Amino acid sequence: MPNKEEIIVAALKGAAAGIPFAGGLIAELGDLFLNPIEKRKENWRNEIIAVLDEINKKYHRSPEEVANDPKFVSALLNATSIAVHNHQEEKILALKNALINVGNPDAVNFDKMYQFLHFVDELSVTHITVLANLEKYSGQFSKIEELGKLYSQFILVSKLEIERLVFRSIIEDLNSRFLIQTGDLEEYPEFASKKDILESSGSKVRPLEITELGKTFLNFIGDFEP
């Protein structure tokens, strides 16, 4: 009976036939499983074996079944490309948890899966940590109307050391990906718009909040403790 490594290698070779111009990545994946010389590749190889065991335990899916799941193979190809270019344990854990979730027959749809893996690649560990803290302490930020006050309260409760302008850029990055909504949060004075904003007397301030997409993303990468 083939072992887990042989099953995955066979699945990847089969997938390669239908992927134009994928030779470089497939060759890299072949080295990952067949000649795990570099420490980083060796570590990721072991993580994938742990992923297969966890999927079998949680969802009762054998390695053979998972290796023949096109969605899982696609996720594995993307996650491997990200993993071999990263050294941070937090990102490796996020990728590992993502693959376990892809192994769930009721996992998020393919478009979201693809998008979330790219979020792991594009966003820094600090970005994701900020997002996780914004969700964890959301009740403490719900009535804050100014970015400066949000920053001060965030640093107080999260105990993170983030520069003021770095925090601002992270908030913008998360907002641009619809992981959060900044609502009516006022900018730092030096960046505030010069335009007059008219508000009706009966309007309510919309607070910063985590979107459903943001919550689903955090759940997808699991165990990302702030």
mmCIF file with all atom_site columns, C-alpha atoms in Angstrom, residues 24-222:
data_model
loop_
_atom_site.group_PDB
_atom_site.id
_atom_site.type_symbol
_atom_site.label_atom_id
_atom_site.label_alt_id
_atom_site.label_comp_id
_atom_site.label_asym_id
_atom_site.label_entity_id
_atom_site.label_seq_id
_atom_site.pdbx_PDB_ins_code
_atom_site.Cartn_x
_atom_site.Cartn_y
_atom_site.Cartn_z
_atom_site.occupancy
_atom_site.B_iso_or_equiv
_atom_site.pdbx_formal_charge
_atom_site.auth_seq_id
_atom_site.auth_comp_id
_atom_site.auth_asym_id
_atom_site.auth_atom_id
_atom_site.pdbx_PDB_model_num
ATOM 1   C CA . GLY A 1 24  ? 8.792   24.969 -12.275 1.00 0.00 ? 24  GLY A CA 1
ATOM 2   C CA . LEU A 1 25  ? 6.342   24.711 -9.423  1.00 0.00 ? 25  LEU A CA 1
ATOM 3   C CA . ILE A 1 26  ? 5.757   21.007 -9.942  1.00 0.00 ? 26  ILE A CA 1
ATOM 4   C CA . ALA A 1 27  ? 9.496   20.420 -10.014 1.00 0.00 ? 27  ALA A CA 1
ATOM 5   C CA . GLU A 1 28  ? 9.767   22.318 -6.760  1.00 0.00 ? 28  GLU A CA 1
ATOM 6   C CA . LEU A 1 29  ? 7.005   20.209 -5.252  1.00 0.00 ? 29  LEU A CA 1
ATOM 7   C CA . GLY A 1 30  ? 8.695   17.063 -6.525  1.00 0.00 ? 30  GLY A CA 1
ATOM 8   C CA . ASP A 1 31  ? 11.867  18.063 -4.721  1.00 0.00 ? 31  ASP A CA 1
ATOM 9   C CA . LEU A 1 32  ? 9.817   18.831 -1.651  1.00 0.00 ? 32  LEU A CA 1
ATOM 10  C CA . PHE A 1 33  ? 8.530   15.285 -1.382  1.00 0.00 ? 33  PHE A CA 1
ATOM 11  C CA . LEU A 1 34  ? 11.140  13.194 -3.112  1.00 0.00 ? 34  LEU A CA 1
ATOM 12  C CA . ASN A 1 35  ? 14.348  14.955 -2.071  1.00 0.00 ? 35  ASN A CA 1
ATOM 13  C CA . PRO A 1 36  ? 13.591  16.916 1.106   1.00 0.00 ? 36  PRO A CA 1
ATOM 14  C CA . ILE A 1 37  ? 17.128  18.268 1.560   1.00 0.00 ? 37  ILE A CA 1
ATOM 15  C CA . GLU A 1 38  ? 16.505  21.819 2.605   1.00 0.00 ? 38  GLU A CA 1
ATOM 16  C CA . LYS A 1 39  ? 15.275  22.246 6.165   1.00 0.00 ? 39  LYS A CA 1
ATOM 17  C CA . ARG A 1 40  ? 12.359  24.467 5.198   1.00 0.00 ? 40  ARG A CA 1
ATOM 18  C CA . LYS A 1 41  ? 11.039  21.951 2.683   1.00 0.00 ? 41  LYS A CA 1
ATOM 19  C CA . GLU A 1 42  ? 11.542  19.129 5.150   1.00 0.00 ? 42  GLU A CA 1
ATOM 20  C CA . ASN A 1 43  ? 9.492   20.975 7.756   1.00 0.00 ? 43  ASN A CA 1
ATOM 21  C CA . TRP A 1 44  ? 6.676   21.721 5.324   1.00 0.00 ? 44  TRP A CA 1
ATOM 22  C CA . ARG A 1 45  ? 6.654   18.112 4.137   1.00 0.00 ? 45  ARG A CA 1
ATOM 23  C CA . ASN A 1 46  ? 6.090   17.014 7.738   1.00 0.00 ? 46  ASN A CA 1
ATOM 24  C CA . GLU A 1 47  ? 3.333   19.595 8.160   1.00 0.00 ? 47  GLU A CA 1
ATOM 25  C CA . ILE A 1 48  ? 1.486   18.164 5.146   1.00 0.00 ? 48  ILE A CA 1
ATOM 26  C CA . ILE A 1 49  ? 1.691   14.665 6.566   1.00 0.00 ? 49  ILE A CA 1
ATOM 27  C CA . ALA A 1 50  ? 0.214   16.047 9.811   1.00 0.00 ? 50  ALA A CA 1
ATOM 28  C CA . VAL A 1 51  ? -2.522  17.742 7.752   1.00 0.00 ? 51  VAL A CA 1
ATOM 29  C CA . LEU A 1 52  ? -3.481  14.426 6.127   1.00 0.00 ? 52  LEU A CA 1
ATOM 30  C CA . ASP A 1 53  ? -3.646  12.749 9.523   1.00 0.00 ? 53  ASP A CA 1
ATOM 31  C CA . GLU A 1 54  ? -5.819  15.527 10.924  1.00 0.00 ? 54  GLU A CA 1
ATOM 32  C CA . ILE A 1 55  ? -8.196  15.441 7.942   1.00 0.00 ? 55  ILE A CA 1
ATOM 33  C CA . ASN A 1 56  ? -8.524  11.688 8.371   1.00 0.00 ? 56  ASN A CA 1
ATOM 34  C CA . LYS A 1 57  ? -9.230  12.135 12.081  1.00 0.00 ? 57  LYS A CA 1
ATOM 35  C CA . LYS A 1 58  ? -11.690 15.040 11.785  1.00 0.00 ? 58  LYS A CA 1
ATOM 36  C CA . TYR A 1 59  ? -13.466 14.270 8.519   1.00 0.00 ? 59  TYR A CA 1
ATOM 37  C CA . HIS A 1 60  ? -12.808 10.534 8.051   1.00 0.00 ? 60  HIS A CA 1
ATOM 38  C CA . ARG A 1 61  ? -11.229 11.093 4.645   1.00 0.00 ? 61  ARG A CA 1
ATOM 39  C CA . SER A 1 62  ? -8.323  8.874  3.670   1.00 0.00 ? 62  SER A CA 1
ATOM 40  C CA . PRO A 1 63  ? -5.129  10.313 2.135   1.00 0.00 ? 63  PRO A CA 1
ATOM 41  C CA . GLU A 1 64  ? -6.089  8.617  -1.143  1.00 0.00 ? 64  GLU A CA 1
ATOM 42  C CA . GLU A 1 65  ? -9.461  10.388 -1.205  1.00 0.00 ? 65  GLU A CA 1
ATOM 43  C CA . VAL A 1 66  ? -7.944  13.752 -0.345  1.00 0.00 ? 66  VAL A CA 1
ATOM 44  C CA . ALA A 1 67  ? -5.212  13.372 -2.978  1.00 0.00 ? 67  ALA A CA 1
ATOM 45  C CA . ASN A 1 68  ? -7.891  12.865 -5.615  1.00 0.00 ? 68  ASN A CA 1
ATOM 46  C CA . ASP A 1 69  ? -9.810  15.979 -4.575  1.00 0.00 ? 69  ASP A CA 1
ATOM 47  C CA . PRO A 1 70  ? -9.013  18.692 -7.172  1.00 0.00 ? 70  PRO A CA 1
ATOM 48  C CA . LYS A 1 71  ? -9.819  21.479 -4.711  1.00 0.00 ? 71  LYS A CA 1
ATOM 49  C CA . PHE A 1 72  ? -7.383  20.113 -2.140  1.00 0.00 ? 72  PHE A CA 1
ATOM 50  C CA . VAL A 1 73  ? -4.621  19.612 -4.719  1.00 0.00 ? 73  VAL A CA 1
ATOM 51  C CA . SER A 1 74  ? -5.071  23.196 -5.929  1.00 0.00 ? 74  SER A CA 1
ATOM 52  C CA . ALA A 1 75  ? -4.921  24.452 -2.341  1.00 0.00 ? 75  ALA A CA 1
ATOM 53  C CA . LEU A 1 76  ? -1.830  22.339 -1.710  1.00 0.00 ? 76  LEU A CA 1
ATOM 54  C CA . LEU A 1 77  ? -0.067  23.756 -4.761  1.00 0.00 ? 77  LEU A CA 1
ATOM 55  C CA . ASN A 1 78  ? -0.829  27.325 -3.683  1.00 0.00 ? 78  ASN A CA 1
ATOM 56  C CA . ALA A 1 79  ? -0.005  26.753 -0.014  1.00 0.00 ? 79  ALA A CA 1
ATOM 57  C CA . THR A 1 80  ? 3.289   25.037 -0.860  1.00 0.00 ? 80  THR A CA 1
ATOM 58  C CA . SER A 1 81  ? 4.383   27.917 -3.062  1.00 0.00 ? 81  SER A CA 1
ATOM 59  C CA . ILE A 1 82  ? 3.707   30.292 -0.163  1.00 0.00 ? 82  ILE A CA 1
ATOM 60  C CA . ALA A 1 83  ? 5.246   28.053 2.507   1.00 0.00 ? 83  ALA A CA 1
ATOM 61  C CA . VAL A 1 84  ? 8.612   27.478 0.834   1.00 0.00 ? 84  VAL A CA 1
ATOM 62  C CA . HIS A 1 85  ? 9.078   31.253 0.613   1.00 0.00 ? 85  HIS A CA 1
ATOM 63  C CA . ASN A 1 86  ? 8.232   31.948 4.261   1.00 0.00 ? 86  ASN A CA 1
ATOM 64  C CA . HIS A 1 87  ? 10.123  31.405 7.484   1.00 0.00 ? 87  HIS A CA 1
ATOM 65  C CA . GLN A 1 88  ? 7.542   32.672 9.999   1.00 0.00 ? 88  GLN A CA 1
ATOM 66  C CA . GLU A 1 89  ? 5.950   29.938 12.068  1.00 0.00 ? 89  GLU A CA 1
ATOM 67  C CA . GLU A 1 90  ? 2.675   31.868 12.275  1.00 0.00 ? 90  GLU A CA 1
ATOM 68  C CA . LYS A 1 91  ? 2.239   31.783 8.509   1.00 0.00 ? 91  LYS A CA 1
ATOM 69  C CA . ILE A 1 92  ? 3.130   28.099 8.305   1.00 0.00 ? 92  ILE A CA 1
ATOM 70  C CA . LEU A 1 93  ? 0.520   27.383 10.988  1.00 0.00 ? 93  LEU A CA 1
ATOM 71  C CA . ALA A 1 94  ? -2.053  29.470 9.098   1.00 0.00 ? 94  ALA A CA 1
ATOM 72  C CA . LEU A 1 95  ? -1.350  27.506 5.894   1.00 0.00 ? 95  LEU A CA 1
ATOM 73  C CA . LYS A 1 96  ? -1.534  24.201 7.725   1.00 0.00 ? 96  LYS A CA 1
ATOM 74  C CA . ASN A 1 97  ? -4.888  25.097 9.306   1.00 0.00 ? 97  ASN A CA 1
ATOM 75  C CA . ALA A 1 98  ? -6.143  26.330 5.936   1.00 0.00 ? 98  ALA A CA 1
ATOM 76  C CA . LEU A 1 99  ? -5.342  22.983 4.292   1.00 0.00 ? 99  LEU A CA 1
ATOM 77  C CA . ILE A 1 100 ? -7.096  21.111 7.099   1.00 0.00 ? 100 ILE A CA 1
ATOM 78  C CA . ASN A 1 101 ? -10.170 23.258 6.506   1.00 0.00 ? 101 ASN A CA 1
ATOM 79  C CA . VAL A 1 102 ? -9.981  22.627 2.747   1.00 0.00 ? 102 VAL A CA 1
ATOM 80  C CA . GLY A 1 103 ? -10.099 18.919 3.591   1.00 0.00 ? 103 GLY A CA 1
ATOM 81  C CA . ASN A 1 104 ? -13.532 19.478 5.112   1.00 0.00 ? 104 ASN A CA 1
ATOM 82  C CA . PRO A 1 105 ? -16.184 18.391 2.570   1.00 0.00 ? 105 PRO A CA 1
ATOM 83  C CA . ASP A 1 106 ? -18.228 21.432 3.666   1.00 0.00 ? 106 ASP A CA 1
ATOM 84  C CA . ALA A 1 107 ? -15.306 23.865 3.369   1.00 0.00 ? 107 ALA A CA 1
ATOM 85  C CA . VAL A 1 108 ? -15.629 27.396 2.026   1.00 0.00 ? 108 VAL A CA 1
ATOM 86  C CA . ASN A 1 109 ? -16.092 27.648 -1.720  1.00 0.00 ? 109 ASN A CA 1
ATOM 87  C CA . PHE A 1 110 ? -13.114 27.585 -4.049  1.00 0.00 ? 110 PHE A CA 1
ATOM 88  C CA . ASP A 1 111 ? -13.098 31.324 -4.763  1.00 0.00 ? 111 ASP A CA 1
ATOM 89  C CA . LYS A 1 112 ? -12.910 32.185 -1.070  1.00 0.00 ? 112 LYS A CA 1
ATOM 90  C CA . MET A 1 113 ? -10.288 29.501 -0.471  1.00 0.00 ? 113 MET A CA 1
ATOM 91  C CA . TYR A 1 114 ? -8.117  30.942 -3.238  1.00 0.00 ? 114 TYR A CA 1
ATOM 92  C CA . GLN A 1 115 ? -8.637  34.472 -1.931  1.00 0.00 ? 115 GLN A CA 1
ATOM 93  C CA . PHE A 1 116 ? -7.820  33.521 1.668   1.00 0.00 ? 116 PHE A CA 1
ATOM 94  C CA . LEU A 1 117 ? -4.586  31.755 0.704   1.00 0.00 ? 117 LEU A CA 1
ATOM 95  C CA . HIS A 1 118 ? -3.512  34.912 -1.104  1.00 0.00 ? 118 HIS A CA 1
ATOM 96  C CA . PHE A 1 119 ? -4.339  36.940 1.996   1.00 0.00 ? 119 PHE A CA 1
ATOM 97  C CA . VAL A 1 120 ? -1.950  34.723 3.968   1.00 0.00 ? 120 VAL A CA 1
ATOM 98  C CA . ASP A 1 121 ? 0.695   35.390 1.322   1.00 0.00 ? 121 ASP A CA 1
ATOM 99  C CA . GLU A 1 122 ? 0.127   39.136 0.937   1.00 0.00 ? 122 GLU A CA 1
ATOM 100 C CA . LEU A 1 123 ? -0.521  40.200 4.515   1.00 0.00 ? 123 LEU A CA 1
ATOM 101 C CA . SER A 1 124 ? 2.176   40.260 7.171   1.00 0.00 ? 124 SER A CA 1
ATOM 102 C CA . VAL A 1 125 ? 1.891   38.390 10.446  1.00 0.00 ? 125 VAL A CA 1
ATOM 103 C CA . THR A 1 126 ? 1.318   41.783 12.069  1.00 0.00 ? 126 THR A CA 1
ATOM 104 C CA . HIS A 1 127 ? -1.626  42.472 9.727   1.00 0.00 ? 127 HIS A CA 1
ATOM 105 C CA . ILE A 1 128 ? -3.279  39.205 10.727  1.00 0.00 ? 128 ILE A CA 1
ATOM 106 C CA . THR A 1 129 ? -2.483  39.752 14.398  1.00 0.00 ? 129 THR A CA 1
ATOM 107 C CA . VAL A 1 130 ? -4.107  43.196 14.262  1.00 0.00 ? 130 VAL A CA 1
ATOM 108 C CA . LEU A 1 131 ? -7.182  41.704 12.594  1.00 0.00 ? 131 LEU A CA 1
ATOM 109 C CA . ALA A 1 132 ? -7.411  38.969 15.239  1.00 0.00 ? 132 ALA A CA 1
ATOM 110 C CA . ASN A 1 133 ? -7.127  41.547 18.032  1.00 0.00 ? 133 ASN A CA 1
ATOM 111 C CA . LEU A 1 134 ? -9.749  43.793 16.456  1.00 0.00 ? 134 LEU A CA 1
ATOM 112 C CA . GLU A 1 135 ? -12.129 40.838 16.546  1.00 0.00 ? 135 GLU A CA 1
ATOM 113 C CA . LYS A 1 136 ? -11.161 39.691 20.042  1.00 0.00 ? 136 LYS A CA 1
ATOM 114 C CA . TYR A 1 137 ? -11.581 43.131 21.614  1.00 0.00 ? 137 TYR A CA 1
ATOM 115 C CA . SER A 1 138 ? -14.294 44.413 19.267  1.00 0.00 ? 138 SER A CA 1
ATOM 116 C CA . GLY A 1 139 ? -16.481 45.540 22.152  1.00 0.00 ? 139 GLY A CA 1
ATOM 117 C CA . GLN A 1 140 ? -13.807 47.964 23.311  1.00 0.00 ? 140 GLN A CA 1
ATOM 118 C CA . PHE A 1 141 ? -13.585 49.657 19.913  1.00 0.00 ? 141 PHE A CA 1
ATOM 119 C CA . SER A 1 142 ? -17.282 49.928 19.066  1.00 0.00 ? 142 SER A CA 1
ATOM 120 C CA . LYS A 1 143 ? -17.748 53.538 20.206  1.00 0.00 ? 143 LYS A CA 1
ATOM 121 C CA . ILE A 1 144 ? -14.396 54.970 19.145  1.00 0.00 ? 144 ILE A CA 1
ATOM 122 C CA . GLU A 1 145 ? -14.720 57.616 16.426  1.00 0.00 ? 145 GLU A CA 1
ATOM 123 C CA . GLU A 1 146 ? -11.090 58.662 15.889  1.00 0.00 ? 146 GLU A CA 1
ATOM 124 C CA . LEU A 1 147 ? -8.193  56.643 14.531  1.00 0.00 ? 147 LEU A CA 1
ATOM 125 C CA . GLY A 1 148 ? -5.836  58.171 17.102  1.00 0.00 ? 148 GLY A CA 1
ATOM 126 C CA . LYS A 1 149 ? -8.033  56.988 19.973  1.00 0.00 ? 149 LYS A CA 1
ATOM 127 C CA . LEU A 1 150 ? -8.462  53.593 18.341  1.00 0.00 ? 150 LEU A CA 1
ATOM 128 C CA . TYR A 1 151 ? -4.687  53.258 18.102  1.00 0.00 ? 151 TYR A CA 1
ATOM 129 C CA . SER A 1 152 ? -4.191  54.169 21.761  1.00 0.00 ? 152 SER A CA 1
ATOM 130 C CA . GLN A 1 153 ? -6.873  51.743 22.946  1.00 0.00 ? 153 GLN A CA 1
ATOM 131 C CA . PHE A 1 154 ? -5.609  49.000 20.629  1.00 0.00 ? 154 PHE A CA 1
ATOM 132 C CA . ILE A 1 155 ? -2.040  49.248 21.971  1.00 0.00 ? 155 ILE A CA 1
ATOM 133 C CA . LEU A 1 156 ? -3.396  49.232 25.527  1.00 0.00 ? 156 LEU A CA 1
ATOM 134 C CA . VAL A 1 157 ? -5.444  46.044 25.224  1.00 0.00 ? 157 VAL A CA 1
ATOM 135 C CA . SER A 1 158 ? -3.315  44.107 22.733  1.00 0.00 ? 158 SER A CA 1
ATOM 136 C CA . LYS A 1 159 ? 0.080   44.869 24.335  1.00 0.00 ? 159 LYS A CA 1
ATOM 137 C CA . LEU A 1 160 ? 1.564   44.985 20.819  1.00 0.00 ? 160 LEU A CA 1
ATOM 138 C CA . GLU A 1 161 ? 4.312   47.372 19.823  1.00 0.00 ? 161 GLU A CA 1
ATOM 139 C CA . ILE A 1 162 ? 3.259   48.932 16.529  1.00 0.00 ? 162 ILE A CA 1
ATOM 140 C CA . GLU A 1 163 ? 4.232   52.356 15.269  1.00 0.00 ? 163 GLU A CA 1
ATOM 141 C CA . ARG A 1 164 ? 1.381   54.800 14.830  1.00 0.00 ? 164 ARG A CA 1
ATOM 142 C CA . LEU A 1 165 ? 1.700   55.187 11.045  1.00 0.00 ? 165 LEU A CA 1
ATOM 143 C CA . VAL A 1 166 ? 2.302   51.471 10.546  1.00 0.00 ? 166 VAL A CA 1
ATOM 144 C CA . PHE A 1 167 ? -0.986  50.846 12.367  1.00 0.00 ? 167 PHE A CA 1
ATOM 145 C CA . ARG A 1 168 ? -2.707  53.327 10.053  1.00 0.00 ? 168 ARG A CA 1
ATOM 146 C CA . SER A 1 169 ? -1.380  51.555 6.950   1.00 0.00 ? 169 SER A CA 1
ATOM 147 C CA . ILE A 1 170 ? -2.460  48.167 8.324   1.00 0.00 ? 170 ILE A CA 1
ATOM 148 C CA . ILE A 1 171 ? -5.989  49.452 8.919   1.00 0.00 ? 171 ILE A CA 1
ATOM 149 C CA . GLU A 1 172 ? -6.083  50.732 5.332   1.00 0.00 ? 172 GLU A CA 1
ATOM 150 C CA . ASP A 1 173 ? -4.812  47.393 3.975   1.00 0.00 ? 173 ASP A CA 1
ATOM 151 C CA . LEU A 1 174 ? -7.413  45.404 5.922   1.00 0.00 ? 174 LEU A CA 1
ATOM 152 C CA . ASN A 1 175 ? -10.149 47.807 4.867   1.00 0.00 ? 175 ASN A CA 1
ATOM 153 C CA . SER A 1 176 ? -9.137  47.624 1.185   1.00 0.00 ? 176 SER A CA 1
ATOM 154 C CA . ARG A 1 177 ? -9.550  43.838 1.307   1.00 0.00 ? 177 ARG A CA 1
ATOM 155 C CA . PHE A 1 178 ? -12.965 44.152 2.989   1.00 0.00 ? 178 PHE A CA 1
ATOM 156 C CA . LEU A 1 179 ? -11.736 42.287 6.066   1.00 0.00 ? 179 LEU A CA 1
ATOM 157 C CA . ILE A 1 180 ? -12.821 45.266 8.171   1.00 0.00 ? 180 ILE A CA 1
ATOM 158 C CA . GLN A 1 181 ? -15.056 48.284 7.645   1.00 0.00 ? 181 GLN A CA 1
ATOM 159 C CA . THR A 1 182 ? -13.678 51.528 9.008   1.00 0.00 ? 182 THR A CA 1
ATOM 160 C CA . GLY A 1 183 ? -17.119 53.126 9.083   1.00 0.00 ? 183 GLY A CA 1
ATOM 161 C CA . ASP A 1 184 ? -17.000 56.814 10.044  1.00 0.00 ? 184 ASP A CA 1
ATOM 162 C CA . LEU A 1 185 ? -13.632 56.548 11.765  1.00 0.00 ? 185 LEU A CA 1
ATOM 163 C CA . GLU A 1 186 ? -11.924 59.943 11.585  1.00 0.00 ? 186 GLU A CA 1
ATOM 164 C CA . GLU A 1 187 ? -8.400  60.087 10.166  1.00 0.00 ? 187 GLU A CA 1
ATOM 165 C CA . TYR A 1 188 ? -5.320  61.336 11.950  1.00 0.00 ? 188 TYR A CA 1
ATOM 166 C CA . PRO A 1 189 ? -5.445  65.154 11.685  1.00 0.00 ? 189 PRO A CA 1
ATOM 167 C CA . GLU A 1 190 ? -2.481  65.334 9.302   1.00 0.00 ? 190 GLU A CA 1
ATOM 168 C CA . PHE A 1 191 ? -4.232  63.004 6.845   1.00 0.00 ? 191 PHE A CA 1
ATOM 169 C CA . ALA A 1 192 ? -7.810  64.217 7.258   1.00 0.00 ? 192 ALA A CA 1
ATOM 170 C CA . SER A 1 193 ? -9.667  65.392 4.178   1.00 0.00 ? 193 SER A CA 1
ATOM 171 C CA . LYS A 1 194 ? -10.099 69.150 3.784   1.00 0.00 ? 194 LYS A CA 1
ATOM 172 C CA . LYS A 1 195 ? -13.615 68.660 2.427   1.00 0.00 ? 195 LYS A CA 1
ATOM 173 C CA . ASP A 1 196 ? -16.591 69.558 4.586   1.00 0.00 ? 196 ASP A CA 1
ATOM 174 C CA . ILE A 1 197 ? -18.738 66.578 5.503   1.00 0.00 ? 197 ILE A CA 1
ATOM 175 C CA . LEU A 1 198 ? -22.423 67.247 6.141   1.00 0.00 ? 198 LEU A CA 1
ATOM 176 C CA . GLU A 1 199 ? -24.206 64.943 8.545   1.00 0.00 ? 199 GLU A CA 1
ATOM 177 C CA . SER A 1 200 ? -27.829 64.982 9.511   1.00 0.00 ? 200 SER A CA 1
ATOM 178 C CA . SER A 1 201 ? -28.511 65.518 13.183  1.00 0.00 ? 201 SER A CA 1
ATOM 179 C CA . GLY A 1 202 ? -30.194 62.124 13.396  1.00 0.00 ? 202 GLY A CA 1
ATOM 180 C CA . SER A 1 203 ? -27.373 60.138 11.842  1.00 0.00 ? 203 SER A CA 1
ATOM 181 C CA . LYS A 1 204 ? -25.450 57.618 13.879  1.00 0.00 ? 204 LYS A CA 1
ATOM 182 C CA . VAL A 1 205 ? -21.714 57.098 13.746  1.00 0.00 ? 205 VAL A CA 1
ATOM 183 C CA . ARG A 1 206 ? -20.804 53.800 12.090  1.00 0.00 ? 206 ARG A CA 1
ATOM 184 C CA . PRO A 1 207 ? -18.056 52.130 14.140  1.00 0.00 ? 207 PRO A CA 1
ATOM 185 C CA . LEU A 1 208 ? -15.113 50.158 12.878  1.00 0.00 ? 208 LEU A CA 1
ATOM 186 C CA . GLU A 1 209 ? -16.057 46.493 12.674  1.00 0.00 ? 209 GLU A CA 1
ATOM 187 C CA . ILE A 1 210 ? -14.851 43.136 11.399  1.00 0.00 ? 210 ILE A CA 1
ATOM 188 C CA . THR A 1 211 ? -16.728 42.061 8.274   1.00 0.00 ? 211 THR A CA 1
ATOM 189 C CA . GLU A 1 212 ? -18.149 38.593 7.780   1.00 0.00 ? 212 GLU A CA 1
ATOM 190 C CA . LEU A 1 213 ? -15.352 38.034 5.268   1.00 0.00 ? 213 LEU A CA 1
ATOM 191 C CA . GLY A 1 214 ? -12.818 38.938 7.969   1.00 0.00 ? 214 GLY A CA 1
ATOM 192 C CA . LYS A 1 215 ? -14.397 36.560 10.471  1.00 0.00 ? 215 LYS A CA 1
ATOM 193 C CA . THR A 1 216 ? -14.501 33.752 7.907   1.00 0.00 ? 216 THR A CA 1
ATOM 194 C CA . PHE A 1 217 ? -10.864 34.350 7.027   1.00 0.00 ? 217 PHE A CA 1
ATOM 195 C CA . LEU A 1 218 ? -9.780  34.150 10.676  1.00 0.00 ? 218 LEU A CA 1
ATOM 196 C CA . ASN A 1 219 ? -11.788 30.961 11.096  1.00 0.00 ? 219 ASN A CA 1
ATOM 197 C CA . PHE A 1 220 ? -10.227 29.524 7.920   1.00 0.00 ? 220 PHE A CA 1
ATOM 198 C CA . ILE A 1 221 ? -6.652  29.994 9.187   1.00 0.00 ? 221 ILE A CA 1
ATOM 199 C CA . GLY A 1 222 ? -7.664  28.936 12.743  1.00 0.00 ? 222 GLY A CA 1
#
